N, CA, C and O atoms as a printed pandas DataFrame, in Angstrom:
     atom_number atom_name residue_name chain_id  residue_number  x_coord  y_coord  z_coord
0              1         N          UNK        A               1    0.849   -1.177    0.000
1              2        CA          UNK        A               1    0.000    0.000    0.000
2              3         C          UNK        A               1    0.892    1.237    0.000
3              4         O          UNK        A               1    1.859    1.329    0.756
4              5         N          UNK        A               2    0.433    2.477   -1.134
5              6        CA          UNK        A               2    1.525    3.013   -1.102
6              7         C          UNK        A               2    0.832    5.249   -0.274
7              8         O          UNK        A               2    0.449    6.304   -0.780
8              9         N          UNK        A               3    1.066    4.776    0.945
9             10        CA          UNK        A               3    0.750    5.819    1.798
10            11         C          UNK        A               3    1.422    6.704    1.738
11            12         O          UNK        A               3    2.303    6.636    0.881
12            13         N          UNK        A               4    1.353    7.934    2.581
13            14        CA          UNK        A               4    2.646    9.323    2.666
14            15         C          UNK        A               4    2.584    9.277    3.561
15            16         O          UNK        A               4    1.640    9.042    4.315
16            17         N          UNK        A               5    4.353    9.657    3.824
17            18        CA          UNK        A               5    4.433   10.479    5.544
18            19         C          UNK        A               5    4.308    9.038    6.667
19            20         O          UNK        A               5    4.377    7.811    6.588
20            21         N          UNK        A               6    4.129    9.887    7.499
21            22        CA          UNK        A               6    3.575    8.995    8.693
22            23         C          UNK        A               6    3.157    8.299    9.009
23            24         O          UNK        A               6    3.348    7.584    9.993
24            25         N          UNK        A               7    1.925    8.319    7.678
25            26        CA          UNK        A               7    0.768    6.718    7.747
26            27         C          UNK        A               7    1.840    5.917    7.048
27            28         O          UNK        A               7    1.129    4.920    6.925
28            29         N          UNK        A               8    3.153    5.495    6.405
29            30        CA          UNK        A               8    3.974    4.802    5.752
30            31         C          UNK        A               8    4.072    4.153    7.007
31            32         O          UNK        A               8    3.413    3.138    7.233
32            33         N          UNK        A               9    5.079    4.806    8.103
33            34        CA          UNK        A               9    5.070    4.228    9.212
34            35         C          UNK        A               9    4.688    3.557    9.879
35            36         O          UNK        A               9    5.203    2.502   10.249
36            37         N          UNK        A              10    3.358    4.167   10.293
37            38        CA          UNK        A              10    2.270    3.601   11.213
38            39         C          UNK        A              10    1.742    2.530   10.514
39            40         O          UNK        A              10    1.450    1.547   11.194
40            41         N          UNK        A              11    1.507    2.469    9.064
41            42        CA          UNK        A              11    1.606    0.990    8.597
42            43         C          UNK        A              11    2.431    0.105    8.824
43            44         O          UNK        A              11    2.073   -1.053    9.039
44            45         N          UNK        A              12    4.034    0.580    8.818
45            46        CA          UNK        A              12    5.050   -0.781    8.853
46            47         C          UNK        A              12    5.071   -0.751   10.742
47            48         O          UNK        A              12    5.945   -1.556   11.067
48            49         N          UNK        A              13    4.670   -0.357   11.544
49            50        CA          UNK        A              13    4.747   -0.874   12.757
50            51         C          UNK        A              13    3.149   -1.183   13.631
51            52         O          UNK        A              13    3.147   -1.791   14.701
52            53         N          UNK        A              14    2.021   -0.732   13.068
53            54        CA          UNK        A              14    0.646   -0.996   13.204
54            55         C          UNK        A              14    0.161   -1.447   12.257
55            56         O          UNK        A              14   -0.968   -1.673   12.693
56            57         N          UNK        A              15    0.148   -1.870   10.916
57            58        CA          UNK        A              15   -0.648   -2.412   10.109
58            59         C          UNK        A              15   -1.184   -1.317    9.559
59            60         O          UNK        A              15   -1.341   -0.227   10.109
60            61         N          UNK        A              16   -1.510   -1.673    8.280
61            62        CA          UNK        A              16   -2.584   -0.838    7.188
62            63         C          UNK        A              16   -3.631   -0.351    7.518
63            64         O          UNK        A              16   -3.997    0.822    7.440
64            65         N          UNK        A              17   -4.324   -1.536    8.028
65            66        CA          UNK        A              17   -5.743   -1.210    8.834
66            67         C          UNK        A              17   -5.837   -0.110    9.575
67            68         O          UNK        A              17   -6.670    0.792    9.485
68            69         N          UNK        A              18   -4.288   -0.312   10.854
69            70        CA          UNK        A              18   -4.378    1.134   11.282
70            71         C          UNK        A              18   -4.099    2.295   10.935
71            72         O          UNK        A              18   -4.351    3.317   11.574
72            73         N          UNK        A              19   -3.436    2.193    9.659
73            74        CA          UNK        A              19   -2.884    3.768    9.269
74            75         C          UNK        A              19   -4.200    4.008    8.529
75            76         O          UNK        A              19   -4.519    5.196    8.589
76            77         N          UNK        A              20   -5.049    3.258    7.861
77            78        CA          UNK        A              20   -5.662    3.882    6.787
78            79         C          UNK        A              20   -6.949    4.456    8.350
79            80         O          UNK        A              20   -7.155    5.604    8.744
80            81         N          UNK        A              21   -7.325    3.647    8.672
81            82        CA          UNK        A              21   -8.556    4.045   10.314
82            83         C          UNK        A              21   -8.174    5.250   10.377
83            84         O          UNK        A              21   -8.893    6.128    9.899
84            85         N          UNK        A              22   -6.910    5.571   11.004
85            86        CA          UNK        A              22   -5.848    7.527   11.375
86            87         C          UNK        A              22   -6.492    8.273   10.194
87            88         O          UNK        A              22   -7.257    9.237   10.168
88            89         N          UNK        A              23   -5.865    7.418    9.093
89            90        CA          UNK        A              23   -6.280    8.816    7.834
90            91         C          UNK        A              23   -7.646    9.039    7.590
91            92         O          UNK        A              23   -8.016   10.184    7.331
92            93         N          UNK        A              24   -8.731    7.780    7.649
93            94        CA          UNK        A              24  -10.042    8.302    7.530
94            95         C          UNK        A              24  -10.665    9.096    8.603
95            96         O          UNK        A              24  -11.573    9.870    8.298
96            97         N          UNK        A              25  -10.288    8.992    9.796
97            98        CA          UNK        A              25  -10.807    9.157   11.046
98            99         C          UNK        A              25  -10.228   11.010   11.547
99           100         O          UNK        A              25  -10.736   11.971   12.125
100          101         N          UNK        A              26   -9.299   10.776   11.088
101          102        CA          UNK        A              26   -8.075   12.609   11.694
102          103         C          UNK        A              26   -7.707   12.992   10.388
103          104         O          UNK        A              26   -7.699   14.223   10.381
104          105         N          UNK        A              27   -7.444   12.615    9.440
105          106        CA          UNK        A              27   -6.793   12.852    7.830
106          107         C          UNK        A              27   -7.109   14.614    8.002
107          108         O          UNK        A              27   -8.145   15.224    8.268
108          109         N          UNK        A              28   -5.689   15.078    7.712
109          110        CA          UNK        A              28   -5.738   16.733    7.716
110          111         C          UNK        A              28   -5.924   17.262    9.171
111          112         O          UNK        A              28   -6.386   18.399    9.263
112          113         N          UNK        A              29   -5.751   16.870    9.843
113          114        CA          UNK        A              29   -5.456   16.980   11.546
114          115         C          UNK        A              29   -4.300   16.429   12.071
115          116         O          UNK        A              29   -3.478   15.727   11.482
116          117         N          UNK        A              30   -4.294   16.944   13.677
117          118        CA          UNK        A              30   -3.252   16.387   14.512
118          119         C          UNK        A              30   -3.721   15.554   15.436
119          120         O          UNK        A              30   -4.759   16.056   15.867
120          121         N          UNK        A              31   -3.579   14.903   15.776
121          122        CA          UNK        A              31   -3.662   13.594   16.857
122          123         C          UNK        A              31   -2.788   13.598   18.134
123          124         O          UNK        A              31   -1.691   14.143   18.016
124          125         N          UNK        A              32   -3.047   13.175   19.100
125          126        CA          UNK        A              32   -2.118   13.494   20.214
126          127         C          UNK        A              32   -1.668   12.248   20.804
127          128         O          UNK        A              32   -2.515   11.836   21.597
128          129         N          UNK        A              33   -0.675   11.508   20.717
129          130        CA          UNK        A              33    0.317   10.371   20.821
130          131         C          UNK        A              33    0.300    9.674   22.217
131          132         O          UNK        A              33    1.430    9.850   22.672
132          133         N          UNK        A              34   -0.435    8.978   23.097
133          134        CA          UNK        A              34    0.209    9.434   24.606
134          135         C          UNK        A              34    1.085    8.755   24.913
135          136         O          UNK        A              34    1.267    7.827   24.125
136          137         N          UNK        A              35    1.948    8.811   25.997
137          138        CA          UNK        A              35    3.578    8.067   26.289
138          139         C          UNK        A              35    3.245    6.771   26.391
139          140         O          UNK        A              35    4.015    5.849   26.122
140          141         N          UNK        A              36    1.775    6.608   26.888
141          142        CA          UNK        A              36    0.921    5.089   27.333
142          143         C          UNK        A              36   -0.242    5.179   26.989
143          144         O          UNK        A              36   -1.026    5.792   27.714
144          145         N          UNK        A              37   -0.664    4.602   25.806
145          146        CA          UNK        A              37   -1.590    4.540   25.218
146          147         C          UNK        A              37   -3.032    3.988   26.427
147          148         O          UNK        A              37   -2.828    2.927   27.016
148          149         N          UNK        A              38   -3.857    4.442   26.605
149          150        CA          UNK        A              38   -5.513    3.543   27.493
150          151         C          UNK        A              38   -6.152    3.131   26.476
151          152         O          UNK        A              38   -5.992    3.369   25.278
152          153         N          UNK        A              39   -7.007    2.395   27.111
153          154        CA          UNK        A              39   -8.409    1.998   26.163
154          155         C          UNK        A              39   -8.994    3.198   25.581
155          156         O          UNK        A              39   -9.239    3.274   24.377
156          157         N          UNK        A              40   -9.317    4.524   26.754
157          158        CA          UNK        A              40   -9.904    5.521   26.414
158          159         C          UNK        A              40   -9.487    6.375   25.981
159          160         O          UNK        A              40  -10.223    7.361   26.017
160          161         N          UNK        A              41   -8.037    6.565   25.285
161          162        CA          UNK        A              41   -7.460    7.592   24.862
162          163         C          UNK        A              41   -7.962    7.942   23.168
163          164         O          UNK        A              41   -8.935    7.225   22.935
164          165         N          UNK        A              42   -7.787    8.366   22.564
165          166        CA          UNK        A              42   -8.272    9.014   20.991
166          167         C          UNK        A              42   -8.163    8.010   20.066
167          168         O          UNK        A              42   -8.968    7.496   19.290
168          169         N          UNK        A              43   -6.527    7.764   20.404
169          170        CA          UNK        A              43   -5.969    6.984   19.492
170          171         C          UNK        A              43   -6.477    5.356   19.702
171          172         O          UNK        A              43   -6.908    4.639   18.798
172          173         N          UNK        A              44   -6.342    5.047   20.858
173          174        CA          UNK        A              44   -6.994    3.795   20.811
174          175         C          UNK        A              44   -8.224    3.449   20.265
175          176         O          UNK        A              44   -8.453    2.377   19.705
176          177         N          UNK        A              45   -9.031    4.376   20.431
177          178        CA          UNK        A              45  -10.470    3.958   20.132
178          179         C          UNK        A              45  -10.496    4.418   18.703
179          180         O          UNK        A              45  -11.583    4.351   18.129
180          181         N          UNK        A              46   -9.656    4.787   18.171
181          182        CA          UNK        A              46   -9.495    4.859   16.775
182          183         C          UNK        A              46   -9.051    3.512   15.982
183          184         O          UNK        A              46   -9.744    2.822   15.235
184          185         N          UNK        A              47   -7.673    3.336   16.367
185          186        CA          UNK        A              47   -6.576    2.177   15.731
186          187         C          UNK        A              47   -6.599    0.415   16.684
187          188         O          UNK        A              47   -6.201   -0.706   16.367
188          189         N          UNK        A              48   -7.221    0.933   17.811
189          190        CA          UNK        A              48   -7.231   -0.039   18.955
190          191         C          UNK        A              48   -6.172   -0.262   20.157
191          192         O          UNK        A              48   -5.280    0.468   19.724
192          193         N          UNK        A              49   -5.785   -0.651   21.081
193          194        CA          UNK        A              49   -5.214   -0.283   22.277
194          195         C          UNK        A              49   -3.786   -0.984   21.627
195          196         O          UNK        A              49   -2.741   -0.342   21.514
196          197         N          UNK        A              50   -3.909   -2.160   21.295
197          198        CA          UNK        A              50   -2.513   -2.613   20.659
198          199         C          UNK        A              50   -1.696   -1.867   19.589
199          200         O          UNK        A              50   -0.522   -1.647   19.889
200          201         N          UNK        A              51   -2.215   -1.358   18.152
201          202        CA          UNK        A              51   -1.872   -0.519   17.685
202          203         C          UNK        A              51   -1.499    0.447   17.727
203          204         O          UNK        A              51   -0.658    0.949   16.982
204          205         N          UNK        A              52   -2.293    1.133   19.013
205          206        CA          UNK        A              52   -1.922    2.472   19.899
206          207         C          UNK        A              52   -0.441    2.156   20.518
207          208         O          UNK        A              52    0.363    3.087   20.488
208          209         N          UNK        A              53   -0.144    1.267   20.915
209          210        CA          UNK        A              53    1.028    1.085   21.544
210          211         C          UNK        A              53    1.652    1.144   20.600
211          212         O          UNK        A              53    2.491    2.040   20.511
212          213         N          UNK        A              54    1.484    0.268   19.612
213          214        CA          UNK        A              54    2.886   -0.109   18.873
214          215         C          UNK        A              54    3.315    1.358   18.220
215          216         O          UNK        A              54    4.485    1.503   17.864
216          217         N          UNK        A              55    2.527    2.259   18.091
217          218        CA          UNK        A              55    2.929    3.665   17.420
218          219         C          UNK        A              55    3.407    4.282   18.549
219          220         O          UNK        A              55    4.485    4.680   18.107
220          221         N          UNK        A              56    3.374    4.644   19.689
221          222        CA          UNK        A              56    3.506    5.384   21.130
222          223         C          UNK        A              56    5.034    4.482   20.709
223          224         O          UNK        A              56    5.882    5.124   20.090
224          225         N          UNK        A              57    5.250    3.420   20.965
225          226        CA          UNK        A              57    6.627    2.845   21.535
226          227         C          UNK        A              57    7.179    2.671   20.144
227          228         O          UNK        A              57    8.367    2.346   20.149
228          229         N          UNK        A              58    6.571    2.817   18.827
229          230        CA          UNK        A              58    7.877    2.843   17.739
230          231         C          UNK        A              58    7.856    4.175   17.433
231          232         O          UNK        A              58    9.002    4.524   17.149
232          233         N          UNK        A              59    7.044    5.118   17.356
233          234        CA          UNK        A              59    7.228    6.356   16.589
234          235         C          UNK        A              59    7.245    7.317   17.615
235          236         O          UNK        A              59    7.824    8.395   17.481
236          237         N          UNK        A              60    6.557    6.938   18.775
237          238        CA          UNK        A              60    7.056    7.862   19.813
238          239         C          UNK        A              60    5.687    8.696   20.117
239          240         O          UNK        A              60    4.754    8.776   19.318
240          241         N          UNK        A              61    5.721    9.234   21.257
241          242        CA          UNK        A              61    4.487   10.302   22.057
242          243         C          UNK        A              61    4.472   11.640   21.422
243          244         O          UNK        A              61    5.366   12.000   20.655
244          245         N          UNK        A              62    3.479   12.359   21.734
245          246        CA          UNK        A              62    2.799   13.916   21.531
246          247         C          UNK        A              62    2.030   13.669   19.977
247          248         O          UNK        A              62    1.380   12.695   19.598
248          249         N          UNK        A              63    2.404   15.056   19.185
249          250        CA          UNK        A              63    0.891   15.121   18.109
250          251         C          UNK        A              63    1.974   15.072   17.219
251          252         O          UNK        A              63    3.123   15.508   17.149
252          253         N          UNK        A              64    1.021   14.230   16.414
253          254        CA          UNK        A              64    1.172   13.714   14.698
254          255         C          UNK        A              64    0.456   14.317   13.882
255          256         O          UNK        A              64   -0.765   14.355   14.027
256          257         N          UNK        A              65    1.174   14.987   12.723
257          258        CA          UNK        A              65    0.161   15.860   11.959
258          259         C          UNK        A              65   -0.416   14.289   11.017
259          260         O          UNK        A              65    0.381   13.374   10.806
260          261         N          UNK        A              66   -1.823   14.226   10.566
261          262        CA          UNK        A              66   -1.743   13.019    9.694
262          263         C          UNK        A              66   -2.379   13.814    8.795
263          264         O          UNK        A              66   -3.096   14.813    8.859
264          265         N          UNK        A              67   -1.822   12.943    7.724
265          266        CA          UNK        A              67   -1.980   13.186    5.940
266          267         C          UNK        A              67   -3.579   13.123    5.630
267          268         O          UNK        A              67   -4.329   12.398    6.284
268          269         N          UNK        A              68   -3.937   13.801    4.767
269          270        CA          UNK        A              68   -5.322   13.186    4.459
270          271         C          UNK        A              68   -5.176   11.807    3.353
271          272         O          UNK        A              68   -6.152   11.061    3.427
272          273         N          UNK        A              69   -4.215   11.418    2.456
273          274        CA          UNK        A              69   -3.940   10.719    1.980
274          275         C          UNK        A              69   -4.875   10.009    1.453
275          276         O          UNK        A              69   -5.259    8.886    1.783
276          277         N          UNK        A              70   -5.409   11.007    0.231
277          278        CA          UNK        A              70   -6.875   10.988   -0.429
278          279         C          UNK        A              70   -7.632   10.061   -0.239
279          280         O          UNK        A              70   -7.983    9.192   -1.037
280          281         N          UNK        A              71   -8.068   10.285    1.398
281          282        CA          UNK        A              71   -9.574    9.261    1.768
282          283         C          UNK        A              71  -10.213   10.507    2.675
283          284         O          UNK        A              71  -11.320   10.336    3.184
284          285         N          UNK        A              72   -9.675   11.453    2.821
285          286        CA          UNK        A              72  -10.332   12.605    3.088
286          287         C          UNK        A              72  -10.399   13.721    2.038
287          288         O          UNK        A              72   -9.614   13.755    1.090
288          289         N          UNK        A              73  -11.520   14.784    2.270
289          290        CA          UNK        A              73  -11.086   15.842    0.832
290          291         C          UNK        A              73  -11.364   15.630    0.097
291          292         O          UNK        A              73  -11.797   14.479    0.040
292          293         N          UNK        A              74  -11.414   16.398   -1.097
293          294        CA          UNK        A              74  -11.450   16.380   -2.555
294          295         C          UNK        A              74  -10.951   15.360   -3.414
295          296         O          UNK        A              74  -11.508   14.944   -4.430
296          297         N          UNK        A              75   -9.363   14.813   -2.719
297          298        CA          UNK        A              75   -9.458   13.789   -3.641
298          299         C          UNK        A              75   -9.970   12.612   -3.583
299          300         O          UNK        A              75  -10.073   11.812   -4.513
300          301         N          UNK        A              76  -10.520   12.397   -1.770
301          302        CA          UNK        A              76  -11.395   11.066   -1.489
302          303         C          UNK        A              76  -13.040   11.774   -2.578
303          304         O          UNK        A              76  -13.654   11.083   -3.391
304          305         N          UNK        A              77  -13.215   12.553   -2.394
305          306        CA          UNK        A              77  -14.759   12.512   -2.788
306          307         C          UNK        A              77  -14.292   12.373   -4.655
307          308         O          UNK        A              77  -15.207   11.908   -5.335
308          309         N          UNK        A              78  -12.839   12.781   -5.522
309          310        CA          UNK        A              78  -13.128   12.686   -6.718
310          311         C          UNK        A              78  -12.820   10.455   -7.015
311          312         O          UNK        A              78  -13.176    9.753   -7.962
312          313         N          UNK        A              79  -12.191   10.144   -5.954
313          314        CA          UNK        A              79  -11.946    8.563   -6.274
314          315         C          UNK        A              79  -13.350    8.269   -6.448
315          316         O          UNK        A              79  -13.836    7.973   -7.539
316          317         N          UNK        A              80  -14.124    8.369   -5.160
317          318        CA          UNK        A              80  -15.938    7.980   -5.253
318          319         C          UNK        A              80  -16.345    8.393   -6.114
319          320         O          UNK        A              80  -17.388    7.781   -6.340
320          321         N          UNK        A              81  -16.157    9.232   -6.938
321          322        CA          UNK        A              81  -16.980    9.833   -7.827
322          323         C          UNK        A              81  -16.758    8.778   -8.836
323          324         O          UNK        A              81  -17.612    7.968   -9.197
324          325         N          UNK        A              82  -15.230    8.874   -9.369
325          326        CA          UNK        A              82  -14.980    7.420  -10.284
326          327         C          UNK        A              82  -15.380    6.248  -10.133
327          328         O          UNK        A              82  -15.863    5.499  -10.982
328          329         N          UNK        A              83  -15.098    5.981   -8.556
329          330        CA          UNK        A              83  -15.441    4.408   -8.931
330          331         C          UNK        A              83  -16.889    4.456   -8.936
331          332         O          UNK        A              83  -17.223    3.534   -9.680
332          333         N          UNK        A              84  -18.090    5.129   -8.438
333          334        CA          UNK        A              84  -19.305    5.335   -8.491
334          335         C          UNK        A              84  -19.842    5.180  -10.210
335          336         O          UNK        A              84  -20.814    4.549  -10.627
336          337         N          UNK        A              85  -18.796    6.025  -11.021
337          338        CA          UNK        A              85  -19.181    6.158  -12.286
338          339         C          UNK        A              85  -18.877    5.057  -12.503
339          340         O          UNK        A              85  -19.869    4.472  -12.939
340          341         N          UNK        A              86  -17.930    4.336  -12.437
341          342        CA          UNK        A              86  -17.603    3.283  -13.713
342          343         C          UNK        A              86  -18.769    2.048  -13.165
343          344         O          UNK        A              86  -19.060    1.012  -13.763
344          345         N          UNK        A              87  -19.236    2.475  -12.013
345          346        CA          UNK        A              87  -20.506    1.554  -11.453
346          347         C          UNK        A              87  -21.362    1.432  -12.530
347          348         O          UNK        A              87  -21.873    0.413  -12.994
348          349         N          UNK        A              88  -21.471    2.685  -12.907
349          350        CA          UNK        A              88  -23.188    3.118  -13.793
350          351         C          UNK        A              88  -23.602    4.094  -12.917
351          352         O          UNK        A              88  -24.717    4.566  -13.139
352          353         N          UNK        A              89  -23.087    4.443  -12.135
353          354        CA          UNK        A              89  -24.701    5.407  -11.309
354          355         C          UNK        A              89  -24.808    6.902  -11.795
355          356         O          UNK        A              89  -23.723    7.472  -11.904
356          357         N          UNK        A              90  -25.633    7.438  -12.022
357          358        CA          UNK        A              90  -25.951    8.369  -12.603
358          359         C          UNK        A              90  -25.696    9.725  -12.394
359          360         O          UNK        A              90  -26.341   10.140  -11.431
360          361         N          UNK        A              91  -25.132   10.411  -12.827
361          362        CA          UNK        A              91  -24.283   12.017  -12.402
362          363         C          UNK        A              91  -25.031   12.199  -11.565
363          364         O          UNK        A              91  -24.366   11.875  -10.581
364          365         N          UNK        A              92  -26.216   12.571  -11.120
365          366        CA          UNK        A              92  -26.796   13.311  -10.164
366          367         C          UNK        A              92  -26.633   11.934   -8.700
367          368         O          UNK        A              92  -26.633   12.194   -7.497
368          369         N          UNK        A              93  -26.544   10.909   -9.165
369          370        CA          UNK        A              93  -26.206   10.284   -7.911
370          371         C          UNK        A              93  -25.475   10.838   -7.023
371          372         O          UNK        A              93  -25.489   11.350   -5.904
372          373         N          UNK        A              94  -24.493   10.424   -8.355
373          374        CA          UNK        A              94  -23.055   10.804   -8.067
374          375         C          UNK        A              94  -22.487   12.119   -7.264
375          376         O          UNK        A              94  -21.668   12.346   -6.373
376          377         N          UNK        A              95  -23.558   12.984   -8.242
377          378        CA          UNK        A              95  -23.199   14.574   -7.414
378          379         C          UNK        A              95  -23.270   14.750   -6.075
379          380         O          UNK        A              95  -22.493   15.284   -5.283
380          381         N          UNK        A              96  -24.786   13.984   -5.882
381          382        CA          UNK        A              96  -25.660   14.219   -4.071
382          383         C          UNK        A              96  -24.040   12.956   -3.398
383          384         O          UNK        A              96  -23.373   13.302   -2.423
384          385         N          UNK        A              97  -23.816   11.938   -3.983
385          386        CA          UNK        A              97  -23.501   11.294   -2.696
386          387         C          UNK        A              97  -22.099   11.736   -2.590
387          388         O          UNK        A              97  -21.417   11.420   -1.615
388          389         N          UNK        A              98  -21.758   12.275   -3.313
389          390        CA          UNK        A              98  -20.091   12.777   -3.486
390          391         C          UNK        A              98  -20.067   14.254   -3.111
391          392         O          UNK        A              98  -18.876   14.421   -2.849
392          393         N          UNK        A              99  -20.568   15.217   -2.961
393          394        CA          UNK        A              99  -21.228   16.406   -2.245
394          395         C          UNK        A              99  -20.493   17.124   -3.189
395          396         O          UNK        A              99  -19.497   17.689   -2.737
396          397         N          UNK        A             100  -20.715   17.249   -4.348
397          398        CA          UNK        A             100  -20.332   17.671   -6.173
398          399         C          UNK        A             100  -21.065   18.056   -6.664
399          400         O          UNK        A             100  -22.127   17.783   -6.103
400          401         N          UNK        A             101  -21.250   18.910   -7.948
401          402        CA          UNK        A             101  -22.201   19.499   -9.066
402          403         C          UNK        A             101  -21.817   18.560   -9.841
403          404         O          UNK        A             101  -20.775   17.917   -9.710
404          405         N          UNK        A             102  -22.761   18.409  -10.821
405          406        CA          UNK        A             102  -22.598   17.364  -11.791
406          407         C          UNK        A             102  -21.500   17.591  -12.936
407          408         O          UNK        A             102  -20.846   16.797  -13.612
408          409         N          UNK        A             103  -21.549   18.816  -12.893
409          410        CA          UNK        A             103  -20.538   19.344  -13.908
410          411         C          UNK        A             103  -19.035   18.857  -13.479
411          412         O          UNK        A             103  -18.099   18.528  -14.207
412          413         N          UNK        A             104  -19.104   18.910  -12.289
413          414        CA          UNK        A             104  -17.418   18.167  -11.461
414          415         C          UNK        A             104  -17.487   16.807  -12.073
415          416         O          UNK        A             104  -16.446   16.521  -12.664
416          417         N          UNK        A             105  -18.493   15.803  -12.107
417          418        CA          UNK        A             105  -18.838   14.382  -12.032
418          419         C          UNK        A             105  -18.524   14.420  -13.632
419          420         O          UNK        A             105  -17.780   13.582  -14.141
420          421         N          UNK        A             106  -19.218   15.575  -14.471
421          422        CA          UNK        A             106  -18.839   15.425  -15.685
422          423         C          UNK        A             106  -17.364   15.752  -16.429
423          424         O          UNK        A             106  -17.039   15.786  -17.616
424          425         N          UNK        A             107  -16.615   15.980  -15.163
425          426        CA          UNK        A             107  -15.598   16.229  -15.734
426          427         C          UNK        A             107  -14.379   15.424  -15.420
427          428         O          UNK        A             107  -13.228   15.376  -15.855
428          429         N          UNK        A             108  -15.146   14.744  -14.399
429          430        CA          UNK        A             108  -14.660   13.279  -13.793
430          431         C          UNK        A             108  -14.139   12.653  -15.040
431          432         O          UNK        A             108  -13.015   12.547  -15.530
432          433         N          UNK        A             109  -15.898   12.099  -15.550
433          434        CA          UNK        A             109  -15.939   10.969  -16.492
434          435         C          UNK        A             109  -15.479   11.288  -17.735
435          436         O          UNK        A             109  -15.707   10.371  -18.524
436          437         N          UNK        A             110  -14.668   12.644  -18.448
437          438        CA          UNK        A             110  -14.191   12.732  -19.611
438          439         C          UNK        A             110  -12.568   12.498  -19.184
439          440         O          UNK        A             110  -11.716   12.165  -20.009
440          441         N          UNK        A             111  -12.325   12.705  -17.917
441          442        CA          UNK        A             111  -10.854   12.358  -17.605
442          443         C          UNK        A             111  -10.796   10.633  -17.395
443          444         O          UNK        A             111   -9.777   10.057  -17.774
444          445         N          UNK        A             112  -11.480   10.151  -17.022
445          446        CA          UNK        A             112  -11.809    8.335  -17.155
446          447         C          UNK        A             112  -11.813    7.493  -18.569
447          448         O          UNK        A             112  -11.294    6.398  -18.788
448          449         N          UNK        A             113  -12.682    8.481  -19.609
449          450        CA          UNK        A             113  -12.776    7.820  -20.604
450          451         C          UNK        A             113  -11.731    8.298  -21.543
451          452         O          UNK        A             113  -11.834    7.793  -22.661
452          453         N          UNK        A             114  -10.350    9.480  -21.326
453          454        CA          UNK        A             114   -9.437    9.433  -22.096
454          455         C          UNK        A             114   -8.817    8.817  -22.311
455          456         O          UNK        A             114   -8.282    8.175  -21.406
456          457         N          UNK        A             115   -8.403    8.555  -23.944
457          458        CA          UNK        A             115   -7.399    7.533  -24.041
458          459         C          UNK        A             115   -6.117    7.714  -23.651
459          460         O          UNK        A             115   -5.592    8.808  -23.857
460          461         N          UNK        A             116   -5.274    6.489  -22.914
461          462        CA          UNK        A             116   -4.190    7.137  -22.591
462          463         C          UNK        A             116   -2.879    6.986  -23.307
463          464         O          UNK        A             116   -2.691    5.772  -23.378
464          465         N          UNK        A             117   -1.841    7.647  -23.895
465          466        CA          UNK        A             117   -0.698    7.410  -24.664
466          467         C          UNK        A             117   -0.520    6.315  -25.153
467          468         O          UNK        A             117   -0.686    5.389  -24.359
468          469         N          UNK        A             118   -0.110    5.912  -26.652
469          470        CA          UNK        A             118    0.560    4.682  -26.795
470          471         C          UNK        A             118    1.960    4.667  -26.752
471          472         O          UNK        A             118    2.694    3.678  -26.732
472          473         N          UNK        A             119    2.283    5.934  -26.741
473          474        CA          UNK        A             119    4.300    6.138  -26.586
474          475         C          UNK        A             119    4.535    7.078  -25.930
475          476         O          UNK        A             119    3.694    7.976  -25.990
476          477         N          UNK        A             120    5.830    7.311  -24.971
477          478        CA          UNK        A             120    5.760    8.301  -24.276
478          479         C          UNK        A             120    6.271    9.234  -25.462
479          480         O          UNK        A             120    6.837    9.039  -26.537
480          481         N          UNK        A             121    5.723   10.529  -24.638
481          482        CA          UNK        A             121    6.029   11.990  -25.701
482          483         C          UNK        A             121    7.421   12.387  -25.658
483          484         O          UNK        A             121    8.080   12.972  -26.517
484          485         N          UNK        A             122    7.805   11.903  -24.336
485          486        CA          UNK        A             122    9.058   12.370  -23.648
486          487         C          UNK        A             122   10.613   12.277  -24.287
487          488         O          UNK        A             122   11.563   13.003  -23.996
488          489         N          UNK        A             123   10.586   11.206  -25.210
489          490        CA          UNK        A             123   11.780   10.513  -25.872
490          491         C          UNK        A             123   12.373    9.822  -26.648
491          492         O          UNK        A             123   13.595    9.705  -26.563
């Protein structure tokens, strides 16, 4: 899985599961690390009490800025929009459940259906 930043980390010492949970859950925020993770602390009840540790004791205590690492934002709502389209569902679906004008959705699906290079231009 190919993450940024921090969630790279928090994947190779918590698992995927937990970095991607951080990025959907705080993505474009800070989080606050504690030296000893509880059941009831942020992070636990986010990633879970084990995971919480393993980030506290590999990456260390206080606040983590985390990435939105397009599952938050604009670029999480333009992925849904795609994979929604190549579903079939219908621009105005698309618009309401992706919180978009259709004209965005339509401009989605002309960047989806371009063809892409048969040689690079480059060389």
């Amino acid at each position: 899985m190919n993450l940024p930043g921090i969630l790279a980390e928090i994947a190779a010492v918590a698992g995927d599961g937990a970095a991607l949970a951080l990025a959907r859950a705080r993505g474009g925020t800070e989080i606050e690390v504690p030296k000893n993770p509880h059941p009831d602390c942020q992070l636990a009840r986010i990633v879970g009490l084990d995971a919480a540790r393993a980030i506290a004791r590999e990456i260390g205590h206080g606040r983590l800025a985390i990435p939105m690492a397009a599952l938050r934002g604009p670029a999480a709502r333009r992925a849904a929009a795609a994979a929604m389209s190549d579903k079939g569902a219908s621009a105005v679906t698309v618009a309401l459940s992706c919180d978009m004008s259709t004209r965005t959705v339509r401009r989605i699906r002309r960047r989806l259906r371009r063809p892409l290079p048969l040689f690079d231009a480059g060389g």
